[in-house]
Coordinates of C-alpha atoms in Angstrom, one line a residue:
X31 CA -14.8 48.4 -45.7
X32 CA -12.3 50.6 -43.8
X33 CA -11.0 51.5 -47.2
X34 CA -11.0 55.4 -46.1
X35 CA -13.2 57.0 -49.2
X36 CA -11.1 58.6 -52.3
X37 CA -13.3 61.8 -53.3
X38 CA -14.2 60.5 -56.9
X39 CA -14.7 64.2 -58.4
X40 CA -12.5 67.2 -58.3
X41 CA -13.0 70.7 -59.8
X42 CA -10.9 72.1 -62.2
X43 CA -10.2 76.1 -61.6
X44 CA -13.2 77.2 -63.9
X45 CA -15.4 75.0 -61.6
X46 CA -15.5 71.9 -64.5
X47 CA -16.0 68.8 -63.5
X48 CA -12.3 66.7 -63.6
X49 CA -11.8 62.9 -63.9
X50 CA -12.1 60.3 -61.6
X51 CA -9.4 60.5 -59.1
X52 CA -7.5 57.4 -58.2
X53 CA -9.7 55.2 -55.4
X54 CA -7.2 54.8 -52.8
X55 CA -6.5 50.8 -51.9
X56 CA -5.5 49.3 -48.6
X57 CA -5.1 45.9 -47.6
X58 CA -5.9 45.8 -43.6
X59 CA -6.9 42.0 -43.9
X60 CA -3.1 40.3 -43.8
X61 CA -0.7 42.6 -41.7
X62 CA 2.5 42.2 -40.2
X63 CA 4.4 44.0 -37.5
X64 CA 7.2 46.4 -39.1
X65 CA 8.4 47.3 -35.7
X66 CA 11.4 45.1 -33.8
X67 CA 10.1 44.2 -30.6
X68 CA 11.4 45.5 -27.8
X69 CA 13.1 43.7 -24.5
X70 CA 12.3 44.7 -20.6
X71 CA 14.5 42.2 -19.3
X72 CA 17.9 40.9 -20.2
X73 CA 18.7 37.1 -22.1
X74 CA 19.9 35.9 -18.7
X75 CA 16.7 37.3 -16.8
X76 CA 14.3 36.0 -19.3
X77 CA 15.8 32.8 -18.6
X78 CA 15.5 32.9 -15.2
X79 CA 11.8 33.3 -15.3
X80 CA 11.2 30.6 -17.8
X81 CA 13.4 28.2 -15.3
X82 CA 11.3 29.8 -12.3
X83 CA 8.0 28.6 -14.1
X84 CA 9.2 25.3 -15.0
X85 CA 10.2 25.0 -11.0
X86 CA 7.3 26.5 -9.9
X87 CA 5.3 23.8 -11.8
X88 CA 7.5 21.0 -10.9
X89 CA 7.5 21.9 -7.3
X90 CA 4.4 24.1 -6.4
X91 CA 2.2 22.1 -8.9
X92 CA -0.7 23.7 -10.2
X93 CA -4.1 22.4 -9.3
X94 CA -6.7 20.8 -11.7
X95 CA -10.3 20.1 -11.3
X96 CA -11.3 18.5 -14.0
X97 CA -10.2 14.3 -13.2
X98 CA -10.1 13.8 -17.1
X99 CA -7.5 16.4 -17.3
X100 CA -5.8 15.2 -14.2
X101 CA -5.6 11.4 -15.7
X102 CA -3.5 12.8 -18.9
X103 CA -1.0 14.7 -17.2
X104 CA -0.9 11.4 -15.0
X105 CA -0.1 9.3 -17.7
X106 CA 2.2 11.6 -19.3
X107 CA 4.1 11.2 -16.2
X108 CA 3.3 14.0 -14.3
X109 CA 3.4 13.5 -10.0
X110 CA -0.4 13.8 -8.8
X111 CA -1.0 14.0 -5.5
X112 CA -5.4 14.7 -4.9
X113 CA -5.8 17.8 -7.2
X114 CA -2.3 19.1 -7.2
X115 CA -0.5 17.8 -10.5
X116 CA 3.4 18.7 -11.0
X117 CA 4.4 18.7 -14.4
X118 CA 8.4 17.8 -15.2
X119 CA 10.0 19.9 -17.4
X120 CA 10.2 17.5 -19.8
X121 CA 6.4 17.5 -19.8
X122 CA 6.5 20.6 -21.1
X123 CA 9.7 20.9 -23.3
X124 CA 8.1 18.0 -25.4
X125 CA 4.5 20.0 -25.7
X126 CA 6.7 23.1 -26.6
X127 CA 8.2 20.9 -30.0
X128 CA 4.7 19.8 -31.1
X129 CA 2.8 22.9 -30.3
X130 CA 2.7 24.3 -34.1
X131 CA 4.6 27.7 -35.1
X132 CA 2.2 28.6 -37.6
X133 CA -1.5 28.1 -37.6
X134 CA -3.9 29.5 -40.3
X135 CA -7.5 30.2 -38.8
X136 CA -10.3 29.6 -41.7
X137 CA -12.8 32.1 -42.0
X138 CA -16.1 31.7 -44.1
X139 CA -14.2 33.3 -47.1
X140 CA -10.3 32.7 -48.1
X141 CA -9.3 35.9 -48.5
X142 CA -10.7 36.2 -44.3
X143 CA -8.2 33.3 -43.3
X144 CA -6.1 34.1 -40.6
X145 CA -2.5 33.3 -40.2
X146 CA -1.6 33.6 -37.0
X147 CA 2.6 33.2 -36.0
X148 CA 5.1 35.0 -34.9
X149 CA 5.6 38.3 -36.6
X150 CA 1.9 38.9 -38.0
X151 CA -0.6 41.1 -36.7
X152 CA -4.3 40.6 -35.5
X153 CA -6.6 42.7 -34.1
X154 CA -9.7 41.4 -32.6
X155 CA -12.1 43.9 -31.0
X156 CA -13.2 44.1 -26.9
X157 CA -14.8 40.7 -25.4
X158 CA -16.6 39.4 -22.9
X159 CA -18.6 42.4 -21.2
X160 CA -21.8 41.7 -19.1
X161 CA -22.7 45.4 -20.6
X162 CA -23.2 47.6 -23.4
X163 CA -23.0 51.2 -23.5
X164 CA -23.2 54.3 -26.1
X165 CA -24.1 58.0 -26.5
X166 CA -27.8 57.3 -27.8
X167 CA -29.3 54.5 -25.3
X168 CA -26.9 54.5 -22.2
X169 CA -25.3 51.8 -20.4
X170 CA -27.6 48.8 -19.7
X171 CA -27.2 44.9 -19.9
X172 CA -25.6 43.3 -23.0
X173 CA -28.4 41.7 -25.1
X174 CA -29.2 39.7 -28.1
X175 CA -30.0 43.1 -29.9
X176 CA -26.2 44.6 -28.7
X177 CA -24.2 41.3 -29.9
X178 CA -25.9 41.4 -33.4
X179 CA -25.1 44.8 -33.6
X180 CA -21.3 44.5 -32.6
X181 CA -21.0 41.8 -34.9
X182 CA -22.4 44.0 -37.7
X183 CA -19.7 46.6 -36.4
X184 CA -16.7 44.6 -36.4
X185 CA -17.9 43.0 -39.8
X186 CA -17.2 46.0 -41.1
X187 CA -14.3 47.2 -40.4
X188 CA -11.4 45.4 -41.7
X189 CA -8.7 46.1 -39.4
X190 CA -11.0 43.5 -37.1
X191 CA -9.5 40.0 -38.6
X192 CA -11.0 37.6 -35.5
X193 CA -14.7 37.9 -34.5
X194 CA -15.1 38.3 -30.6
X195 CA -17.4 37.0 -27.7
X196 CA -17.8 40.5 -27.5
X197 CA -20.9 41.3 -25.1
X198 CA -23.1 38.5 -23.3
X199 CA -26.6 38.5 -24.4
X200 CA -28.3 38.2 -21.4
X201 CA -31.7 38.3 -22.4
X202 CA -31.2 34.7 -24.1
X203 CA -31.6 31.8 -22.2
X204 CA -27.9 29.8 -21.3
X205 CA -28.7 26.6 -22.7
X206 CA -29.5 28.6 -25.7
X207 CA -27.2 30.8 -26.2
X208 CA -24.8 29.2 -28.0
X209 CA -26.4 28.5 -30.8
X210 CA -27.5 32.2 -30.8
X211 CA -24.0 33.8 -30.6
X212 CA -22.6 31.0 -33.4
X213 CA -25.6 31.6 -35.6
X214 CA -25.4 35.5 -35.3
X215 CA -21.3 35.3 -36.5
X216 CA -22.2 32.7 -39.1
X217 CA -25.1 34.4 -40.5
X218 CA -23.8 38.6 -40.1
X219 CA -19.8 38.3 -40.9
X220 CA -17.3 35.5 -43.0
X221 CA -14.6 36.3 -40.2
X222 CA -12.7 33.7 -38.2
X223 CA -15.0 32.9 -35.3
X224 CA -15.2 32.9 -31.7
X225 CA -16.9 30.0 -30.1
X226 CA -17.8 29.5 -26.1
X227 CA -15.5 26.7 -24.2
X228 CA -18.9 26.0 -22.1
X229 CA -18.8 22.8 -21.7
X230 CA -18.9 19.3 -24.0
X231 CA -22.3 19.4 -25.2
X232 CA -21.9 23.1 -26.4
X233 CA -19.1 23.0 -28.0
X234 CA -19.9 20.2 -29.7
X235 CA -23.1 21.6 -30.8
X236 CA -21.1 24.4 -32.1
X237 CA -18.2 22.6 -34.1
X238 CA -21.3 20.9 -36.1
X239 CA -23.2 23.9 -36.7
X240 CA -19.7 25.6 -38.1
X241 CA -18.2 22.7 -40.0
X242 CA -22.0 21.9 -41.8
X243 CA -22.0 25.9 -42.6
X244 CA -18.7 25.8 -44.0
X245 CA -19.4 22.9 -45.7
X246 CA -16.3 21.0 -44.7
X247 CA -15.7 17.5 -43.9
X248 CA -14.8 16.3 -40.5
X249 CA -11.4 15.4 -41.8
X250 CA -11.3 19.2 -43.3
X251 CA -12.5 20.4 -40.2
X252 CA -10.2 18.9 -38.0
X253 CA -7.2 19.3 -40.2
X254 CA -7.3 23.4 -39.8
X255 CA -8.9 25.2 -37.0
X256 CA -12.4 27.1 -38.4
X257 CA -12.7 28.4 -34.8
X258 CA -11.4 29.3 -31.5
X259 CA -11.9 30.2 -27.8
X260 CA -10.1 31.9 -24.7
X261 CA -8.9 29.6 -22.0
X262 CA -8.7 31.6 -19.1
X263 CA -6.5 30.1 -16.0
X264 CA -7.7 30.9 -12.1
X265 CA -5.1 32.7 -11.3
X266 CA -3.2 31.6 -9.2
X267 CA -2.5 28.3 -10.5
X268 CA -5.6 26.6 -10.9
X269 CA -7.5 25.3 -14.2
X270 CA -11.1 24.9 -13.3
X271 CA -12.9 22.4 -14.9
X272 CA -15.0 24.7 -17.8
X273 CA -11.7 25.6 -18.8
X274 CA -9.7 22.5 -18.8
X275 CA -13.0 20.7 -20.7
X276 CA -12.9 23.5 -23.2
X277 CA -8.8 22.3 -23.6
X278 CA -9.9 18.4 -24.0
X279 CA -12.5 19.5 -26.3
X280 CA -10.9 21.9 -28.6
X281 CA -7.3 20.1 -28.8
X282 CA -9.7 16.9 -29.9
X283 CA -11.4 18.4 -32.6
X284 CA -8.4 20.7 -34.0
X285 CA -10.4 24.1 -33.0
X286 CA -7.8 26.9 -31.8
X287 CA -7.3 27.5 -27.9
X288 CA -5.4 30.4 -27.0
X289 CA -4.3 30.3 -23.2
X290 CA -4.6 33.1 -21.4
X291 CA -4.0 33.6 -17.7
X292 CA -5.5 37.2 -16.5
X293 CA -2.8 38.2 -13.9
X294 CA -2.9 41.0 -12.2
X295 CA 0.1 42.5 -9.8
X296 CA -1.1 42.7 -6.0
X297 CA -4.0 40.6 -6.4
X298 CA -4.3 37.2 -8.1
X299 CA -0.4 37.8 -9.0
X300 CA 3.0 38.7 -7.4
X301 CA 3.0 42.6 -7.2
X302 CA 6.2 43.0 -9.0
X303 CA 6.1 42.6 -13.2
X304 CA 8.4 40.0 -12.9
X305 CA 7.3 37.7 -10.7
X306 CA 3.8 38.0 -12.3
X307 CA 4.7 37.3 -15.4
X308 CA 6.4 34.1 -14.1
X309 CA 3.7 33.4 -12.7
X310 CA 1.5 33.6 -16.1
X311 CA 4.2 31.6 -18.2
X312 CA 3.9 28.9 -15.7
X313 CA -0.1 28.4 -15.9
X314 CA 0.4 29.1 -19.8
X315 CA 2.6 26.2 -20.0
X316 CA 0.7 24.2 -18.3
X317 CA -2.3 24.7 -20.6
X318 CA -0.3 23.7 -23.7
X319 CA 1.4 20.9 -22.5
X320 CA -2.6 19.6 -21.9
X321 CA -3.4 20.3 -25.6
X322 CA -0.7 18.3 -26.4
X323 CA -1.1 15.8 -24.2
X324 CA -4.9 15.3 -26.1
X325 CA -3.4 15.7 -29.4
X326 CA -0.1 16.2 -30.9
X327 CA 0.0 19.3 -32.6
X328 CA -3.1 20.7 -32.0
X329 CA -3.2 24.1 -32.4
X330 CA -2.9 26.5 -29.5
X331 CA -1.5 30.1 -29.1
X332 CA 0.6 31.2 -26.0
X333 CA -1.2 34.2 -24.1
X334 CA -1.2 36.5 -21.8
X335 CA -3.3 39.6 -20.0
X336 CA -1.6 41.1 -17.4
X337 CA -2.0 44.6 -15.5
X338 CA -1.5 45.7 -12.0
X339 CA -4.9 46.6 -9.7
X340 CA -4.7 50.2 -8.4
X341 CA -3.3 49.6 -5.0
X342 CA -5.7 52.6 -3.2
X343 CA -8.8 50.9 -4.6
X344 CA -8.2 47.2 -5.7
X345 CA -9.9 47.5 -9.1
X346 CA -8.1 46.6 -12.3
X347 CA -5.9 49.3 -14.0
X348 CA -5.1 49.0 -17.9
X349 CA -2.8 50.8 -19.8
X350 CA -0.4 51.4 -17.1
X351 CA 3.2 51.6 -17.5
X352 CA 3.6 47.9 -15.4
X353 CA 0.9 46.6 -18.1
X354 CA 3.0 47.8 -20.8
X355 CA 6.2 46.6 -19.1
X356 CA 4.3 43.0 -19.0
X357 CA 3.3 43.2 -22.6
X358 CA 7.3 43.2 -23.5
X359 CA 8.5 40.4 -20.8
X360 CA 5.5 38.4 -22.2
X361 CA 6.7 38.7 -25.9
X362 CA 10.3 37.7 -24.6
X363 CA 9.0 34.5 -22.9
X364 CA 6.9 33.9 -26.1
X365 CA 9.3 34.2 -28.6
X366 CA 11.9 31.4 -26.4
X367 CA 8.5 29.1 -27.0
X368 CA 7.7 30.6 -31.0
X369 CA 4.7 30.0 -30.8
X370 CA 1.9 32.8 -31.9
X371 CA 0.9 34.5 -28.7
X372 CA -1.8 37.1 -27.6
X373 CA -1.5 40.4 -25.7
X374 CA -4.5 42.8 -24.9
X375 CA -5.2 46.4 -24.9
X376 CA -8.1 48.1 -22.7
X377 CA -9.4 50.6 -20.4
X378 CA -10.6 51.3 -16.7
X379 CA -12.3 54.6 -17.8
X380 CA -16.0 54.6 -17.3
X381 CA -16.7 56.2 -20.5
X382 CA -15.1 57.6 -23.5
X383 CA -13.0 60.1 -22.8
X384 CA -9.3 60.9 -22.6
X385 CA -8.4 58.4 -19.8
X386 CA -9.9 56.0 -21.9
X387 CA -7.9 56.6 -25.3
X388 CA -4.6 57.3 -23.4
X389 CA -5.1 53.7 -21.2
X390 CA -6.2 51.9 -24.8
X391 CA -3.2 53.3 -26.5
X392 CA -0.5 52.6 -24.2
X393 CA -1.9 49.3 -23.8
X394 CA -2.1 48.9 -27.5
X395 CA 2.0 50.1 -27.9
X396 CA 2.7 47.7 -25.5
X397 CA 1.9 45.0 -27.6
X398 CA 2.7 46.2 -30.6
X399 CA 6.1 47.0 -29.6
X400 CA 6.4 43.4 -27.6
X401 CA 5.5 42.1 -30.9
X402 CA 2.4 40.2 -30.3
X403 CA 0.6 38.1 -32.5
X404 CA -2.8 38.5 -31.5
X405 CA -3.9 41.8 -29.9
X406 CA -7.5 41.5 -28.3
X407 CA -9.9 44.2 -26.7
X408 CA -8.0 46.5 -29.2
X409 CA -11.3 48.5 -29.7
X410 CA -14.4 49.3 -27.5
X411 CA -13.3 47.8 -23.5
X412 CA -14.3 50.3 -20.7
X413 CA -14.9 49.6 -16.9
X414 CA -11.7 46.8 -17.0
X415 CA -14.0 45.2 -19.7
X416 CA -17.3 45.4 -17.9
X417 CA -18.9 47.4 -20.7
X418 CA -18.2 47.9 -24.4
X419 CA -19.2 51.3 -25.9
X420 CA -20.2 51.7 -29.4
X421 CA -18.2 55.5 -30.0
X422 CA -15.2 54.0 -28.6
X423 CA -15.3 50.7 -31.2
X424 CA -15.5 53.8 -33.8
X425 CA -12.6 56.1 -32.1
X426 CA -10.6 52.7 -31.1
X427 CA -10.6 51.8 -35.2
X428 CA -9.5 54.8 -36.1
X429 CA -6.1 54.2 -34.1
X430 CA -6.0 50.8 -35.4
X431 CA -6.4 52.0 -39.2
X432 CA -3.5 54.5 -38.5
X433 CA -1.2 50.9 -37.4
X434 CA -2.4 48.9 -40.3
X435 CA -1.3 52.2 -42.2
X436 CA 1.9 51.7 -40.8
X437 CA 2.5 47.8 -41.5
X438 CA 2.4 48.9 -45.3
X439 CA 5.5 50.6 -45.1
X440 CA 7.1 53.8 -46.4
X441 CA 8.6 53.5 -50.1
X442 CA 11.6 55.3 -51.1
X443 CA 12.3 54.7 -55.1
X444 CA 12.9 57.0 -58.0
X445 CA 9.1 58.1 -58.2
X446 CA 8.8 58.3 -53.9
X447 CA 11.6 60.7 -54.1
X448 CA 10.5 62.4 -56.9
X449 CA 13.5 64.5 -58.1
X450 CA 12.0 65.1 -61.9
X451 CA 7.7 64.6 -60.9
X452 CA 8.5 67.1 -57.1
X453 CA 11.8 68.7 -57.0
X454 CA 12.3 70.1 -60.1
X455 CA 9.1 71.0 -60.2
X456 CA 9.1 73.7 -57.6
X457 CA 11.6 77.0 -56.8
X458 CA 12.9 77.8 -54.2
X459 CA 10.1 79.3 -51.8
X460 CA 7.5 77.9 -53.6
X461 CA 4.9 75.2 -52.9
X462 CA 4.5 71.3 -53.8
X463 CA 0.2 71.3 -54.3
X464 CA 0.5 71.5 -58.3
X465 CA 3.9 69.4 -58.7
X466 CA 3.4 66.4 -60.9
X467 CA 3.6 63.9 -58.4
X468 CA 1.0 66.0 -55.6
X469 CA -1.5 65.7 -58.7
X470 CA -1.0 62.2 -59.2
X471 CA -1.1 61.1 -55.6
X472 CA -3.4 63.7 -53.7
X473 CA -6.3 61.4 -53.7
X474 CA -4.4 58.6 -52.2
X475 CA -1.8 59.5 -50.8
X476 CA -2.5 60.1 -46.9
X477 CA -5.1 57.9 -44.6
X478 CA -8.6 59.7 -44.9
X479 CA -10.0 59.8 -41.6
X480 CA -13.5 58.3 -40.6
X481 CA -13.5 60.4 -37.3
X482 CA -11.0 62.8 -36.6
X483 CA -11.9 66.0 -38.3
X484 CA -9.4 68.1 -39.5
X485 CA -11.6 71.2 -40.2
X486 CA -10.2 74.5 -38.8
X487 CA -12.0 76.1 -35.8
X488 CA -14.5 78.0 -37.7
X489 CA -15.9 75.2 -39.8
X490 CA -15.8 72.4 -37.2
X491 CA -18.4 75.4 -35.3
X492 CA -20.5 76.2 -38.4
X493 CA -20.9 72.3 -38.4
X494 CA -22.4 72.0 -34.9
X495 CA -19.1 71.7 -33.1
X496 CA -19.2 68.3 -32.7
X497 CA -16.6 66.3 -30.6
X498 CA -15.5 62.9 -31.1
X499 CA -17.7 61.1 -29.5
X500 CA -20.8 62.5 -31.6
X501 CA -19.7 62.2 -34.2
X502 CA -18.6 58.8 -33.4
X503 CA -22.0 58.1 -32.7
X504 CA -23.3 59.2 -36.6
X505 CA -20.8 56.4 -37.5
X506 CA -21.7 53.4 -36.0
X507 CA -25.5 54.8 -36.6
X508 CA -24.7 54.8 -40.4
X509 CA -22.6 51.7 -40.3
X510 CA -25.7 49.8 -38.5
X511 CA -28.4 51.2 -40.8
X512 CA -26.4 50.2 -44.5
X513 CA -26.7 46.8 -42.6
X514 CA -24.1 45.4 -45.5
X515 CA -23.8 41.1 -44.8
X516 CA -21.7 38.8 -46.7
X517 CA -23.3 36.9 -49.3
X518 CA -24.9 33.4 -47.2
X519 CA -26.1 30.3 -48.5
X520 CA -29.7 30.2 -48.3
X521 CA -29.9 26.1 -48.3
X522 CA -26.6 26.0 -45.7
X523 CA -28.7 29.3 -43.6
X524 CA -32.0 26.9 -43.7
X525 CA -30.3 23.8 -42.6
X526 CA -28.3 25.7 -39.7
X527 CA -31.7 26.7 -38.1
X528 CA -33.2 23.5 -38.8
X529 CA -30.6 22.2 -36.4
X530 CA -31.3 24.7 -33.4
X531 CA -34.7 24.4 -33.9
X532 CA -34.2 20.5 -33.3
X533 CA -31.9 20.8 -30.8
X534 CA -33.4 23.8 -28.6
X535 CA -36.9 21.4 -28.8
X536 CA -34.8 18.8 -27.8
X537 CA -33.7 20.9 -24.6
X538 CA -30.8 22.5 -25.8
X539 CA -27.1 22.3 -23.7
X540 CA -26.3 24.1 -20.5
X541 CA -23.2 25.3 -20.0
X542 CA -20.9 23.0 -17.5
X543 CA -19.2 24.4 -14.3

């Protein structure tokens, strides 16, 4: 679907219609990282901070509301004093051996599944904003109408491998909405889902609607994750009792948690990159070791999110060189665990614009260059993630094509170098458009665009002089309006809404706090 588009038909000089030229192929759906990651901090440094967070946990604790949670660290040996737990080292060291290294997500189709460990590449698109903007209808409050259609967006472009919780859709009710948002990624896309850690009852609701869609067993359902969920911590050092249910709950069922404090220096984190990352490996730790604790080897990614707040203002700044200095410590702390982890891209901008592309890509590099596993709000975040916009999922992609590009990897054998089909071909002072292997490989050659235009001055004007945005706009509009699905059984379609129907008469399940 992000295929860019081969032009089937070229002219000959007399104007004759030519064969078919080659349709360029691309494989977006399985990447790795091809670049070595890169270190902030020294071996001996990174090893402080990892001893830091085990100390801070032993001796500062971290506090938990949920008793149930509070009762397994208990048992596992862990001091609790009222809310406060303190977790031993050895606590964690043993979570840290059962934890798995490699976990492969299932998506509706095989070739959708997900493997997710160090070294591979995911992209999942901006989550969680309360709003939804773009060029046509403004900024207003994210409804069922905007999810749907960022669900259609991100089904089609394949650089998106994970679904996400994208916007909220306020205008359904919240003991409903579950079984909204899980019908709407069931029924519109075959990717890996996203799934609400909103209490028991919800999530409970939702493993049954996804295991009876996918028509797995419980054994088959439990054995590989078919879903996942964020598990924010309260920063700092607190796991509130949504999030610590939505551990129990996930962890019991196999489903996929990735653990994610949101840190950010000067506020809800030391002000220094160091001592906020610290800080964010501690209450990541913490989180596995409770997966653990519920299940042995359930699967559960290591994560992080951290930026610094503009110290003038106090709102969130992304894309900053600290959030890019984070990004690396993070991956070093990760990679001492091996497990998969998680990064995140994003913008402050209020709209579209340069601030936004510059704060999206640096946030971007950072990850890919700490080499993280998952990279969410990669495409679309504005406001610090209050909004997504439509024109930047479309301008975001086309930076995330150019990666997955990238991941393929340059070739250099006999016919990439080309001495008898290039070389020879042309003399000196001459030109390389009719040599052998330009003919073979114009059509296919080079990443097609699906916004940038490359037109010269004159005909980017006689074409309305369009900027980025617009015709960012045209793209979504077209993507929205083909309305392509993936192919849905009608019985498995019928007996899913049989079930909401049943259980939204019965009352449905409001989220716990």
């Amino acid at each position: 679907m992000t295929d860019p588009r081969a032009k089937t038909r070229r002219r000959t000089r007399r104007g004759a219609a030519g064969p078919a030229a080659p349709q360029r192929k691309v494989d977006y759906r399985n990447l790795r990282n091809p670049f070595p990651p890169m270190e902030v901090f020294s071996a001996d440094q990174i090893s402080a901070m990892h001893d830091t967070a085990l100390r801070t946990l032993e001796e500062l604790g971290i506090r938990v509301l949920l008793p149930e949670a509070v009762e397994l660290f208990r048992k596992a040996g862990a001091r609790v004093e009222a809310e406060m737990v303190y977790i031993g080292r050895d606590i964690i060291s043993a979570a840290l051996e059962t934890a798995p290294k490699s976990i492969t997500g299932r998506a509706g189709a095989r070739e959708r599944d997900v493997l997710l460990e160090l070294g591979t590449l995911v992209f999942q698109p901006g989550a969680g904003a309360p709003h939804a903007t773009d060029l046509v209808r403004g900024r207003r409050p994210g409804s069922a109408q905007d999810f749907r259609e960022y669900t259609q967006l991100c089904h089609h472009f394949d650089v998106f491998q994970m679904m996400s919780p994208s916007v909220e859709p306020q205008d359904v009710p919240t003991h409903l909405r579950h079984y909204f948002t899980t019908e709407t990624q069931l029924s519109l896309t075959d990717k890996f889902p996203f799934l609400f850690a909103r209490g028991t009852p919800q999530a409970t609701d939702c493993f049954e609607m996804v295991r009876d869609f996918r028509g797995v067993t419980d054994a088959d359902f439990m054995a590989d994750p078919h879903c996942y969920t964020i598990i924010n911590t309260n920063s700092p050092r607190t796991l509130d009792i949504p999030m610590a249910q939505g551990l129990i709950d996930f962890a019991t069922h196999g489903q996929l948690s990735i653990i994610t404090p949101f840190t950010l220096m000067g506020a809800m984190a030391p002000i220094t990159v160091a001592g906020a990352i610290t800080l964010s490996h501690a209450e990541a730790l913490a989180g596995i070791a409770l997966t653990q604790l519920v299940r042995t080897g359930a699967p559960v990614c290591y994560g992080t999110f951290t930026s610094n707040v503009d110290m003038k203002s106090g709102a969130p700044a992304f894309g900053t060189p600290a959030h890019f200095q984070a990004s690396l410590a993070a991956g070093q702390l990760a990679r001492l665990t091996g497990l998969p982890w998680r990064s995140a891209a994003g913008s402050a901008s209020n709209t579209n614009d340069v601030q936004a592309a510059n704060e999206n890509q640096m946030g971007l590099w950072g990850c890919l260059m700490a080499g993280a596993t998952v990279v969410i709000h990669s495409a679309g975040w504005l406001e610090g993630g209050l909004s997504v916009s439509y024109e930047k999922i479309v301008t975001d992609v086309e930076v995330l094509n150019m990666i997955a590009e990238l991941c393929a990897g340059a070739q250099a054998g006999t016919d990439e170098i080309g001495f008898d089909t290039a070389l020879r071909h042309v003399h000196p002072s001459g030109h390389f458009f009719d040599a052998p292997q330009t003919m073979e490989r114009y059509s296919t050659a080079f990443y097609e665009p699906i916004v940038h235009d490359y037109a010269n001055f004159g005909t980017w004007t006689e074409r309305g002089a369009l900027d980025a945005n617009s015709r960012a706009t045209q793209v979504w509009q077209d993507i929205l309006a083909a309305d392509v699905r993936p192919a849905v059984d009608g019985d498995r379609l019928d007996v899913l809404r049989g079930f909401i129907a049943k259980r939204t008469a019965e009352g449905g399940a409001p989220p716990e706090s």
